[in-house]
Short mmCIF file of C-alpha atoms in Angstrom, two decimals:
data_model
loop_
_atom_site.label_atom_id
_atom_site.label_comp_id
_atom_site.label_asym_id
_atom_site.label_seq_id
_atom_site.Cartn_x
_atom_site.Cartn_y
_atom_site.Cartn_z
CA UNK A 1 20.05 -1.39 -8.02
CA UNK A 2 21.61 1.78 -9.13
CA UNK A 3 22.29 4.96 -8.13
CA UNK A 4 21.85 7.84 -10.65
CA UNK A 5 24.34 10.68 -10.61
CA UNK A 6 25.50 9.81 -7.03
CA UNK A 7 28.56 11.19 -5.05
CA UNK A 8 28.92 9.43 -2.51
CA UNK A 9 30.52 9.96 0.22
CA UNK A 10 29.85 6.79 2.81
CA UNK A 11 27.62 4.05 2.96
CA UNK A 12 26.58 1.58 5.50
CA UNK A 13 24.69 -1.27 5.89
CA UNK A 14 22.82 -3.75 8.66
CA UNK A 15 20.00 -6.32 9.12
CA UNK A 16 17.33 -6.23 11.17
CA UNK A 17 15.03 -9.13 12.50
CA UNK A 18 11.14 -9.28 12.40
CA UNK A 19 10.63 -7.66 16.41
CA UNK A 20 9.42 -4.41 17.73
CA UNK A 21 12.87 -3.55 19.59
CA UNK A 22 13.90 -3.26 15.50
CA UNK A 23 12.37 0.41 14.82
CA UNK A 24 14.61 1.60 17.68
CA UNK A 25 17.56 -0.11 16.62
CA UNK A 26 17.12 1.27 13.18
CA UNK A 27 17.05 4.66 14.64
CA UNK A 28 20.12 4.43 16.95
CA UNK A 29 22.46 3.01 13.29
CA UNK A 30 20.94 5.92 11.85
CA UNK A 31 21.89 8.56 14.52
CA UNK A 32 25.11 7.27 14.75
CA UNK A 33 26.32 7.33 11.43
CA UNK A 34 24.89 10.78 10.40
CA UNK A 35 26.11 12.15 13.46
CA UNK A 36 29.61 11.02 12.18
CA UNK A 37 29.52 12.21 9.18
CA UNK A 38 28.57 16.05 10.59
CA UNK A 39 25.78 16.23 8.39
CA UNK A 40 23.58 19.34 8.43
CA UNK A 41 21.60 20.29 11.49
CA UNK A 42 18.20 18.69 11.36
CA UNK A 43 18.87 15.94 9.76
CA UNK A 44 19.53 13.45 11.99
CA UNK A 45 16.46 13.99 14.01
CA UNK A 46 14.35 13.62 10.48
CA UNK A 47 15.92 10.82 9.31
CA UNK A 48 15.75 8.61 12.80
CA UNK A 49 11.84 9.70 12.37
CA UNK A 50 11.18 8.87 8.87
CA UNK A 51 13.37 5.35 9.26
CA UNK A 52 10.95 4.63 12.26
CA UNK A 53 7.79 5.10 9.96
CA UNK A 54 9.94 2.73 7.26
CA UNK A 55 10.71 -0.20 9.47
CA UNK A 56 7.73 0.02 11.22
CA UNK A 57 5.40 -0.64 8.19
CA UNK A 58 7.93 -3.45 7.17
CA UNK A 59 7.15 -4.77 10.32
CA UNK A 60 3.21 -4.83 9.87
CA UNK A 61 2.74 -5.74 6.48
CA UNK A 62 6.18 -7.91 5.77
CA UNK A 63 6.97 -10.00 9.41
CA UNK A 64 10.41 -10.85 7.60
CA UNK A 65 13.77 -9.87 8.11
CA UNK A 66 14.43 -6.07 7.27
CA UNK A 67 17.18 -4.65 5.53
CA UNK A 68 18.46 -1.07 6.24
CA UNK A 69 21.00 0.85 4.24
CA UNK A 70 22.30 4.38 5.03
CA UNK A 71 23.91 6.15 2.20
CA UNK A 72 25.69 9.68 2.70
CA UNK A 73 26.29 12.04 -0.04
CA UNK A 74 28.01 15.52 -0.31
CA UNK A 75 25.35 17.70 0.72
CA UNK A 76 22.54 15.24 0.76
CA UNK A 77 21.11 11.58 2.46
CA UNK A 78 19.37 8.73 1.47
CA UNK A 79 17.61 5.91 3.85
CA UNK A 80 16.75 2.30 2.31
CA UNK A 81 14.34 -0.19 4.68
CA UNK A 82 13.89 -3.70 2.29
CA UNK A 83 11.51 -6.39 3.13
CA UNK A 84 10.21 -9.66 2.01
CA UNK A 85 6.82 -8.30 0.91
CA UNK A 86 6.76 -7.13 -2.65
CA UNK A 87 3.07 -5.39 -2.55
CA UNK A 88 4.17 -1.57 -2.51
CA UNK A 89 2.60 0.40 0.91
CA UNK A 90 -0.34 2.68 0.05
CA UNK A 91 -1.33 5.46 1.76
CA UNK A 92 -4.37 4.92 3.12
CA UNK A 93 -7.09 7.57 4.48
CA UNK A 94 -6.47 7.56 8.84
CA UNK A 95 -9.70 8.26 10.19
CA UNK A 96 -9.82 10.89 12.19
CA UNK A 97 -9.80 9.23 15.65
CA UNK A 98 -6.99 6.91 14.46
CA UNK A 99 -3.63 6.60 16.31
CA UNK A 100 -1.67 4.77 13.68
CA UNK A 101 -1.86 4.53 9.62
CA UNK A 102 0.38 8.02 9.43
CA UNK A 103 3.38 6.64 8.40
CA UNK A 104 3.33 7.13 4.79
CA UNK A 105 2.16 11.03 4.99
CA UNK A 106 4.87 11.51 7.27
CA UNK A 107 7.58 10.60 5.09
CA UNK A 108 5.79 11.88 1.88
CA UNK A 109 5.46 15.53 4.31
CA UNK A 110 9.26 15.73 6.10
CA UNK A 111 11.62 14.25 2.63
CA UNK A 112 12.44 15.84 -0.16
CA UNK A 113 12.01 12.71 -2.21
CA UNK A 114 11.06 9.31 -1.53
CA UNK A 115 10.08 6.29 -3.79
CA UNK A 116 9.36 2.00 -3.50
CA UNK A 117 11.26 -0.06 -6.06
CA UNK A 118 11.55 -3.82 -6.74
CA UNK A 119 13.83 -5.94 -5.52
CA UNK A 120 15.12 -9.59 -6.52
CA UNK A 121 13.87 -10.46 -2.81
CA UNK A 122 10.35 -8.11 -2.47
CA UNK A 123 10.67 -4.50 -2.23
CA UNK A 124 13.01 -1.49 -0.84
CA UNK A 125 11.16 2.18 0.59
CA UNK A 126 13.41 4.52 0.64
CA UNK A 127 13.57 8.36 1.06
CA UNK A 128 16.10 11.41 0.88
CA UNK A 129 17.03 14.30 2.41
CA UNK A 130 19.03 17.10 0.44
CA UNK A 131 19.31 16.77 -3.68
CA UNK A 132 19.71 12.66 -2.64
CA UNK A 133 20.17 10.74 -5.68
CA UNK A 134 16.64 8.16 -6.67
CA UNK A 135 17.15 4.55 -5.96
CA UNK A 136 15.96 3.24 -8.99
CA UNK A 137 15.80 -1.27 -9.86
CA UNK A 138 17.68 -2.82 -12.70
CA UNK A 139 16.49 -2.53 -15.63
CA UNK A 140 13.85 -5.67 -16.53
CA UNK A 141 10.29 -5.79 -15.70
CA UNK A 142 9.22 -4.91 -12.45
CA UNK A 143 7.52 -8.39 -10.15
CA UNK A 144 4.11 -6.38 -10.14
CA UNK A 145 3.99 -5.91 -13.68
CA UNK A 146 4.20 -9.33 -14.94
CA UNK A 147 1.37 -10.33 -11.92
CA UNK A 148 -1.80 -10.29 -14.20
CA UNK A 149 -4.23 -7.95 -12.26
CA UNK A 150 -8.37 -9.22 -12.38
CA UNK A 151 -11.02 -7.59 -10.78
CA UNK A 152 -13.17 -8.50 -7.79
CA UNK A 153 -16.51 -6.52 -7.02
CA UNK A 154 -17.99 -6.68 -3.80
CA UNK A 155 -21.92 -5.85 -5.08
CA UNK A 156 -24.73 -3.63 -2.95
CA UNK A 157 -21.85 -3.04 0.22
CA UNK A 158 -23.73 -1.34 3.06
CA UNK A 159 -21.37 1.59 3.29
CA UNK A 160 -21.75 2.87 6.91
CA UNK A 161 -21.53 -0.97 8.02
CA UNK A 162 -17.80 -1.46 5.63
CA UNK A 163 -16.24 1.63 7.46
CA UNK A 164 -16.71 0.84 11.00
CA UNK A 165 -16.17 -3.18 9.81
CA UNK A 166 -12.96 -2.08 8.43
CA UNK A 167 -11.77 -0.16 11.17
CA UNK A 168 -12.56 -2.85 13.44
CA UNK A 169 -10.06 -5.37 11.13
CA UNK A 170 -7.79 -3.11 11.25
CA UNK A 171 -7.16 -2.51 14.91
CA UNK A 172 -7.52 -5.95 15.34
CA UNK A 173 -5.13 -6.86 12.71
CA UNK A 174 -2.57 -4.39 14.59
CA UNK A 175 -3.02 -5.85 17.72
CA UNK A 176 -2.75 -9.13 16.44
CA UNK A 177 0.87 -8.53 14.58
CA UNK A 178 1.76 -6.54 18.22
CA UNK A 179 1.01 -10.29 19.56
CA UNK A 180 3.18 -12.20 16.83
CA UNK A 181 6.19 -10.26 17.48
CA UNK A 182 6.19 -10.69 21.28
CA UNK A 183 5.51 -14.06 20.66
CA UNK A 184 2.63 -14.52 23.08
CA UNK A 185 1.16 -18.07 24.02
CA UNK A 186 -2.13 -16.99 21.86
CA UNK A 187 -0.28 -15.08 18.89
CA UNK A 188 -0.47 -15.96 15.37
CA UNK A 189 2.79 -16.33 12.74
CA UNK A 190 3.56 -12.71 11.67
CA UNK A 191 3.78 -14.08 7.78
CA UNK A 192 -0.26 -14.90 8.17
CA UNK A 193 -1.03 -12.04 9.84
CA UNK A 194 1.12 -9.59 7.65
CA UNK A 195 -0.83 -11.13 4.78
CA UNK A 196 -3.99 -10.66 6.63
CA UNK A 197 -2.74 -6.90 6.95
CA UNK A 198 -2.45 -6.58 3.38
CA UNK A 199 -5.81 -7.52 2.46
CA UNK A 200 -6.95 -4.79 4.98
CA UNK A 201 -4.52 -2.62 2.52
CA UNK A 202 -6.18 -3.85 -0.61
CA UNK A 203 -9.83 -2.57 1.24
CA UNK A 204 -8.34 0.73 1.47
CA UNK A 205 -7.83 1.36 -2.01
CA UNK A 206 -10.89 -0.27 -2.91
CA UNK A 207 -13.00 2.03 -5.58
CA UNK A 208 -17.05 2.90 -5.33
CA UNK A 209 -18.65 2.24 -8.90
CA UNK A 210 -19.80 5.96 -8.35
CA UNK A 211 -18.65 9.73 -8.64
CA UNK A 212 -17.66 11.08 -5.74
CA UNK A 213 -19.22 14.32 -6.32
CA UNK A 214 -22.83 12.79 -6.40
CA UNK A 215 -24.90 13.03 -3.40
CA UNK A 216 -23.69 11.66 0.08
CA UNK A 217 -26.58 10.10 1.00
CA UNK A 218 -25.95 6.94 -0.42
CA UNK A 219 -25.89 4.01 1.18
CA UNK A 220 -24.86 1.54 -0.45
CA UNK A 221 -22.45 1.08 -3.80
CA UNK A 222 -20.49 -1.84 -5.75
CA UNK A 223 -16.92 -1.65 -4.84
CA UNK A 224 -14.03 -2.69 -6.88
CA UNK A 225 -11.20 -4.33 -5.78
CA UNK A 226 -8.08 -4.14 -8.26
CA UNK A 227 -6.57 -7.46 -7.51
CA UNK A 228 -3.07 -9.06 -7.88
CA UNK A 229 -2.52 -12.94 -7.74
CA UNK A 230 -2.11 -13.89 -3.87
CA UNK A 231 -5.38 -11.77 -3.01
CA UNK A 232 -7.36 -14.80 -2.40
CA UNK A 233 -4.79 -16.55 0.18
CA UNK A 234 -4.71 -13.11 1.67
CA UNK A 235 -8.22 -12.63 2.31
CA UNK A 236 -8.02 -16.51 3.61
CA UNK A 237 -5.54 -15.57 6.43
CA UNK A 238 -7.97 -12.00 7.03
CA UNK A 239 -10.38 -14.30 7.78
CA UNK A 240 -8.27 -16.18 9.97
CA UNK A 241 -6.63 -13.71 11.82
CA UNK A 242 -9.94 -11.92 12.50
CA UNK A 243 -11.88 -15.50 13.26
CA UNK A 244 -9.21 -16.16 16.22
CA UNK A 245 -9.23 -12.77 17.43
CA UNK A 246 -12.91 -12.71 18.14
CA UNK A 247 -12.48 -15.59 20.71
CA UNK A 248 -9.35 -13.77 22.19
CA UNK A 249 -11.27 -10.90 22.26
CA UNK A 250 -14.46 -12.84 24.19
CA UNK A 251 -12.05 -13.92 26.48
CA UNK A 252 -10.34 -9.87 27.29
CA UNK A 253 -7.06 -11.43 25.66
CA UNK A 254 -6.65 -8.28 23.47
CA UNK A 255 -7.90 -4.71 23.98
CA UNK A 256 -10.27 -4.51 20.36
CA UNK A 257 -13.30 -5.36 21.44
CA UNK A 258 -15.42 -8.29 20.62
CA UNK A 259 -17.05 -8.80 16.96
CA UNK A 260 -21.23 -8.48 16.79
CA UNK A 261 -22.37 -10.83 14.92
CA UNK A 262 -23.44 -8.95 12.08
CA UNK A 263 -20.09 -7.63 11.54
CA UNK A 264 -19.06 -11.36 11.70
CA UNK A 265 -21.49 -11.80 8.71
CA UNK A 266 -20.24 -9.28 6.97
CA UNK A 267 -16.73 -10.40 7.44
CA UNK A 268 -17.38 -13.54 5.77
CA UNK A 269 -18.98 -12.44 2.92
CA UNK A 270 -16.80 -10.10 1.68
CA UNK A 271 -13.56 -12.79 2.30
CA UNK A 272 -15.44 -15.67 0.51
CA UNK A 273 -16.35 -13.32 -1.98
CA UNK A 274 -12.86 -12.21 -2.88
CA UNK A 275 -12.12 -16.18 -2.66
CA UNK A 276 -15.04 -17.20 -4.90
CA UNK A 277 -14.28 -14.56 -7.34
CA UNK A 278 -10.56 -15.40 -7.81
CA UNK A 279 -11.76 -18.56 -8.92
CA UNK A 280 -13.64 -17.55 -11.94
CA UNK A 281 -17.22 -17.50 -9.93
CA UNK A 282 -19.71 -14.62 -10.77
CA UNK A 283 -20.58 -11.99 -7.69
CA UNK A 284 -23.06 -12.48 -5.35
CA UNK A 285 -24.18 -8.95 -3.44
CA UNK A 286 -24.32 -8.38 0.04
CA UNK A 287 -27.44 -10.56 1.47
CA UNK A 288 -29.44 -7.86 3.77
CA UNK A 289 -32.51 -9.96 3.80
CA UNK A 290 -31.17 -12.21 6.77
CA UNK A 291 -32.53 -10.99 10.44
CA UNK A 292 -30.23 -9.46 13.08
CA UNK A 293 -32.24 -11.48 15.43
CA UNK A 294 -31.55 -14.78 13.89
CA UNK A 295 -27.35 -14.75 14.47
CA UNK A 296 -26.77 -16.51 17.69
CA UNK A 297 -23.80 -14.89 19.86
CA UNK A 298 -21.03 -16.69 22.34
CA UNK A 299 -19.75 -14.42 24.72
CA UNK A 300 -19.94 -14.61 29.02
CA UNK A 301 -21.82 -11.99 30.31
CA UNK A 302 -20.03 -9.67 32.43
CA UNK A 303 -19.70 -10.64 36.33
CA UNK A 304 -21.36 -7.63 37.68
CA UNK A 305 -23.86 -7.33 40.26
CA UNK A 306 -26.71 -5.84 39.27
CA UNK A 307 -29.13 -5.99 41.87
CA UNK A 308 -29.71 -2.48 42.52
CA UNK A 309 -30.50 -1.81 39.08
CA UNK A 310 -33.00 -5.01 39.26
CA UNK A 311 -35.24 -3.81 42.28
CA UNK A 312 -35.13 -0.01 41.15
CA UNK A 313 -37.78 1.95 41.13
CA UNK A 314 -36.86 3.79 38.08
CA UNK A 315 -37.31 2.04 34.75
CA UNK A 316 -33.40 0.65 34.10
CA UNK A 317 -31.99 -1.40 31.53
CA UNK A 318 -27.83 -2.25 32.17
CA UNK A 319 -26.23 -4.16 29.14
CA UNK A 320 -22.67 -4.84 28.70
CA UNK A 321 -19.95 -4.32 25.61
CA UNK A 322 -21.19 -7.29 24.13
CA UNK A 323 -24.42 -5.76 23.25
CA UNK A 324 -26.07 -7.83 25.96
CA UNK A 325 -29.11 -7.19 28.28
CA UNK A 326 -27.50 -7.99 32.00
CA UNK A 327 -30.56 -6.16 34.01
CA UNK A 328 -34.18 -5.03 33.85
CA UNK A 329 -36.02 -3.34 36.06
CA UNK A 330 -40.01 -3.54 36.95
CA UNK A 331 -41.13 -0.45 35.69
CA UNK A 332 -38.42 -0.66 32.27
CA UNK A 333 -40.04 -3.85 31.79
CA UNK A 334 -43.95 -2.81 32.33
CA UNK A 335 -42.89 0.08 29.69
CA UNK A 336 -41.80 -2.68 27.15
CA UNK A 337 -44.34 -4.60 27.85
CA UNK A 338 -41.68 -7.66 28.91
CA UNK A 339 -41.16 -9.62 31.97
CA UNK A 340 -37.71 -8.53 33.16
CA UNK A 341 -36.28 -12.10 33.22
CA UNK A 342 -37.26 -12.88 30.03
CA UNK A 343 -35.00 -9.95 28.24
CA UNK A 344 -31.97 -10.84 30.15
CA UNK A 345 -29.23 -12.12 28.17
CA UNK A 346 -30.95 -11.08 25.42
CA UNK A 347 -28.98 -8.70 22.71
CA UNK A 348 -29.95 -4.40 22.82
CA UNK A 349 -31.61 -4.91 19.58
CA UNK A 350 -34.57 -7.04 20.89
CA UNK A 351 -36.07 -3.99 21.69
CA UNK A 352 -35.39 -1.87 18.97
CA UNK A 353 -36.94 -1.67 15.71
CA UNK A 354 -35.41 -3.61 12.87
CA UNK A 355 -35.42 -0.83 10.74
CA UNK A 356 -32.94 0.73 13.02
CA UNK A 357 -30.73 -2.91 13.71
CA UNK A 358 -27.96 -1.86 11.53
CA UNK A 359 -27.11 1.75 12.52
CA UNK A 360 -27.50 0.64 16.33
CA UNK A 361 -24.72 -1.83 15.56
CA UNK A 362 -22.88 0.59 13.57
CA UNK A 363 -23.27 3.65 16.53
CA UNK A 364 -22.28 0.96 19.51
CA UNK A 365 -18.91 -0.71 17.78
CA UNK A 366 -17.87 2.41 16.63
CA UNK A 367 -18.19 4.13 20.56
CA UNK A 368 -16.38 1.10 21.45
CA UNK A 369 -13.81 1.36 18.95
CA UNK A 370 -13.47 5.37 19.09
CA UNK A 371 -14.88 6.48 22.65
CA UNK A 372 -16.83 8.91 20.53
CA UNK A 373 -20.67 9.15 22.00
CA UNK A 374 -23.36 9.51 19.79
CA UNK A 375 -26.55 9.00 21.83
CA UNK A 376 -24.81 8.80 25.03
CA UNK A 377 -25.45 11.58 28.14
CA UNK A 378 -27.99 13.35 26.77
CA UNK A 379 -31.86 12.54 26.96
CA UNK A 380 -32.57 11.65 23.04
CA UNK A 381 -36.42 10.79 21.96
CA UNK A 382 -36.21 7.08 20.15
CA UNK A 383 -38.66 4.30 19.43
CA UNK A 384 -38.12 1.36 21.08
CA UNK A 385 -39.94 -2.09 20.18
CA UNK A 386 -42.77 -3.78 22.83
CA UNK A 387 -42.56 -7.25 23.29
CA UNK A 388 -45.99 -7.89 20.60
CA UNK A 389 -43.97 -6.43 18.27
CA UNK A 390 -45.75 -2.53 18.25
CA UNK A 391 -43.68 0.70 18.56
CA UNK A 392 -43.25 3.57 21.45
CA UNK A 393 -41.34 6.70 21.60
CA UNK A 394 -39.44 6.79 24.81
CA UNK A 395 -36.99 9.20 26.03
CA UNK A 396 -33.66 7.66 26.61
CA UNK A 397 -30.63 8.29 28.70
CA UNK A 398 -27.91 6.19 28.59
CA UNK A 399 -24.64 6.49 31.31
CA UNK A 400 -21.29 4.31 30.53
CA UNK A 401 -19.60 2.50 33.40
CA UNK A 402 -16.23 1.14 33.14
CA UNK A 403 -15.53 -1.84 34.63
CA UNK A 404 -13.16 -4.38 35.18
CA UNK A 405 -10.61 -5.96 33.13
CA UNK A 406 -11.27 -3.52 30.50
CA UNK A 407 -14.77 -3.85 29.30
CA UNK A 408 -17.64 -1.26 29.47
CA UNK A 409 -21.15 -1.62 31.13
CA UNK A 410 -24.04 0.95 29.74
CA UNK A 411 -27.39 2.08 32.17
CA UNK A 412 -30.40 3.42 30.32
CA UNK A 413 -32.83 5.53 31.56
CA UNK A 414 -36.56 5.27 30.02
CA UNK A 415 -39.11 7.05 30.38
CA UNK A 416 -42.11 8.16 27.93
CA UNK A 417 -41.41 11.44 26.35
CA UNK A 418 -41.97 14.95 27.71
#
């Protein structure tokens, strides 16, 4: 690597290892070597942020050693963070409730320049402050540009049911790599998980086979994946990662909560997918045709007594976070047209129509995932399946109860309409 038209005045150099406690560390060498070199006010507190952002996301999406450089100029600073991973970070759109995925828009919003290059070893991010000189490589092709790029297209993707399945991955993902680097008796290497991370990445940027200026209302589209080699062993360790953190998750061993199982489905289809179609096989869309009703689910019920809700007078229904009927009472069942026993255990859906299957999955992982209420606190009017199989409009009321250990417990309220 080079520097182009530097004067420099200092430079210094450390590594870092693959652990949380690294971020801080990274800021503290920072700190101390800009503070003594005097350079100009505001600085120092931009550059320990910006270096945090760095080493963090070499910490996600590399789980190998780090490498940090600090290189002072006359009048100007430059920050270098290399990892092991040579994919280059992407922005990617937060959504709005997220916590985390900012990283990139900071630096991009508090530098005056910034860039990724190649390196022998995977990849250096670095960024200035001041009239910093680029980093740019060596001269000789870059390692992405001699990786032969193919295309994958994941055909008739329900779009509602990607973005909430995709935000699901990702927190679990995160909490996942948390897990590696504390190195918990349930975590997972960080290289898998990393990898698993940057298939979540390669989602992201994934293109609709459509204009985005056409008409919102659609539901579903062919998205293309631009893909690298690796993207296949990737998308193996996604599926992985995601498989083992549905039974942590079962068993309250991480805070993301628990899988459905269509978004289990889904999950598998669009991993084998990328898998099938890195090996030369034609695409295969999105199956819809299979019933909600038909994918079994393995999860406890949650320990909660529920005997008042049982003998109330009021027609009840309590279900837990797994989607799970815990309680009916009487009169909720003589609306339904069920014997209370006979829906408990059962999932919500039994008693909704299967038109609606989907977006009731969609509405309930996304509350989970967000704490954003949709239907929830307000009397809404919604039809609600009998046990023959014929339709009613009830008016519904739902209440959430936290309980213990982290999980949520939901009472409805029917009644027919006004």
């Amino acid at each position: 690597m080079v520097d182009s038209g530097s004067a420099l005045v200092d430079r210094f150099e450390t590594s870092l290892a693959p652990d949380p406690v690294s971020a801080g560390v990274a800021r503290r060498f920072v700190r101390d070597h800009l503070d003594e070199n005097r350079v100009v006010d505001g600085w120092v507190d931009t550059a320990e942020l910006l270096v945090s952002e760095l080493v963090t996301n070499a910490l996600m999406h590399a789980g190998t050693g780090i490498g940090l450089a600090v290189s002072v100029f006359v009048g100007a600073v430059r920050v270098e963070v290399a990892d092991g991973n040579p994919a280059h970070p992407v922005r990617r759109p937060a959504h709005e409730t997220a916590t985390t995925g900012r990283g990139l828009e900071f630096v991009e919003l508090f530098s005056d320049n910034f860039g990724v290059i190649d390196s022998p070893s995977g990849k250096v991010s670095w960024f200035g402050l001041g009239p910093a000189p680029a980093l740019v490589a060596a001269t000789g092709p870059s390692r992405q540009s001699v990786t032969e790029d193919y295309p994958i297209v994941l055909m008739g993707v329900p779009l509602a049911l990607f973005s909430v399945w995709q935000q699901h991955a990702s927190a679990a993902v995160r909490e996942c790599m948390l897990m590696s680097f504390s190195q918990e008796p349930h975590s997972m290497q960080a290289t898998v998980v990393a990898r698993a991370n940057d298939a979540i990445g390669a989602l992201s940027r994934a293109k609709p086979a459509f204009e985005f200026d056409e008409p919102s209302s659609r539901e579903h589209a062919d998205l293309l994946l631009v893909a690298a080699g690796g993207l296949a062993s990737q998308f193996a360790d996604l599926k992985r990662v995601l498989g083992e953190t549905v039974s942590l998750a079962r068993h309250g061993t991480v805070l993301v909560p628990p899988a459905p199982p269509e978004i289990i489905r889904f999950r598998d289809w669009v991993c084998d997918e990328v898998t099938r179609q890195s090996d030369g096989a034609a695409p295969v869309p999105w199956p819809e045709d299979t019933p909600a009703t038909e994918i079994s689910i393995d999860v406890h019920l949650m320990q909660w007594d529920v005997a008042d809700i049982a003998g109330s007078s009021e027609a009840l229904i309590a279900a837990d976070d797994s989607n799970r009927i815990l309680a009916v009472s009487d009169s909720a069942g003589e609306l339904l047209g069920w014997e209370p026993r006979e829906l408990v255990g059962r999932r919500i859906i039994t008693i909704i129509p299967e038109r609606l299957h989907e977006s009731h999955i969609i509405g309930f992982l996304r509350f989970l995932l967000t704490g954003q209420p949709v239907m929830i606190g307000s009397p809404v009017t919604v039809p609600a399946r009998r046990a023959d199989g014929t339709e009613i409009s009830i008016e519904l009321s739902i209440k959430v109860l936290p309980r213990a250990g982290g999980r949520t417990a939901f009472i409805a309220a029917l009644s027919p309409p006004p």
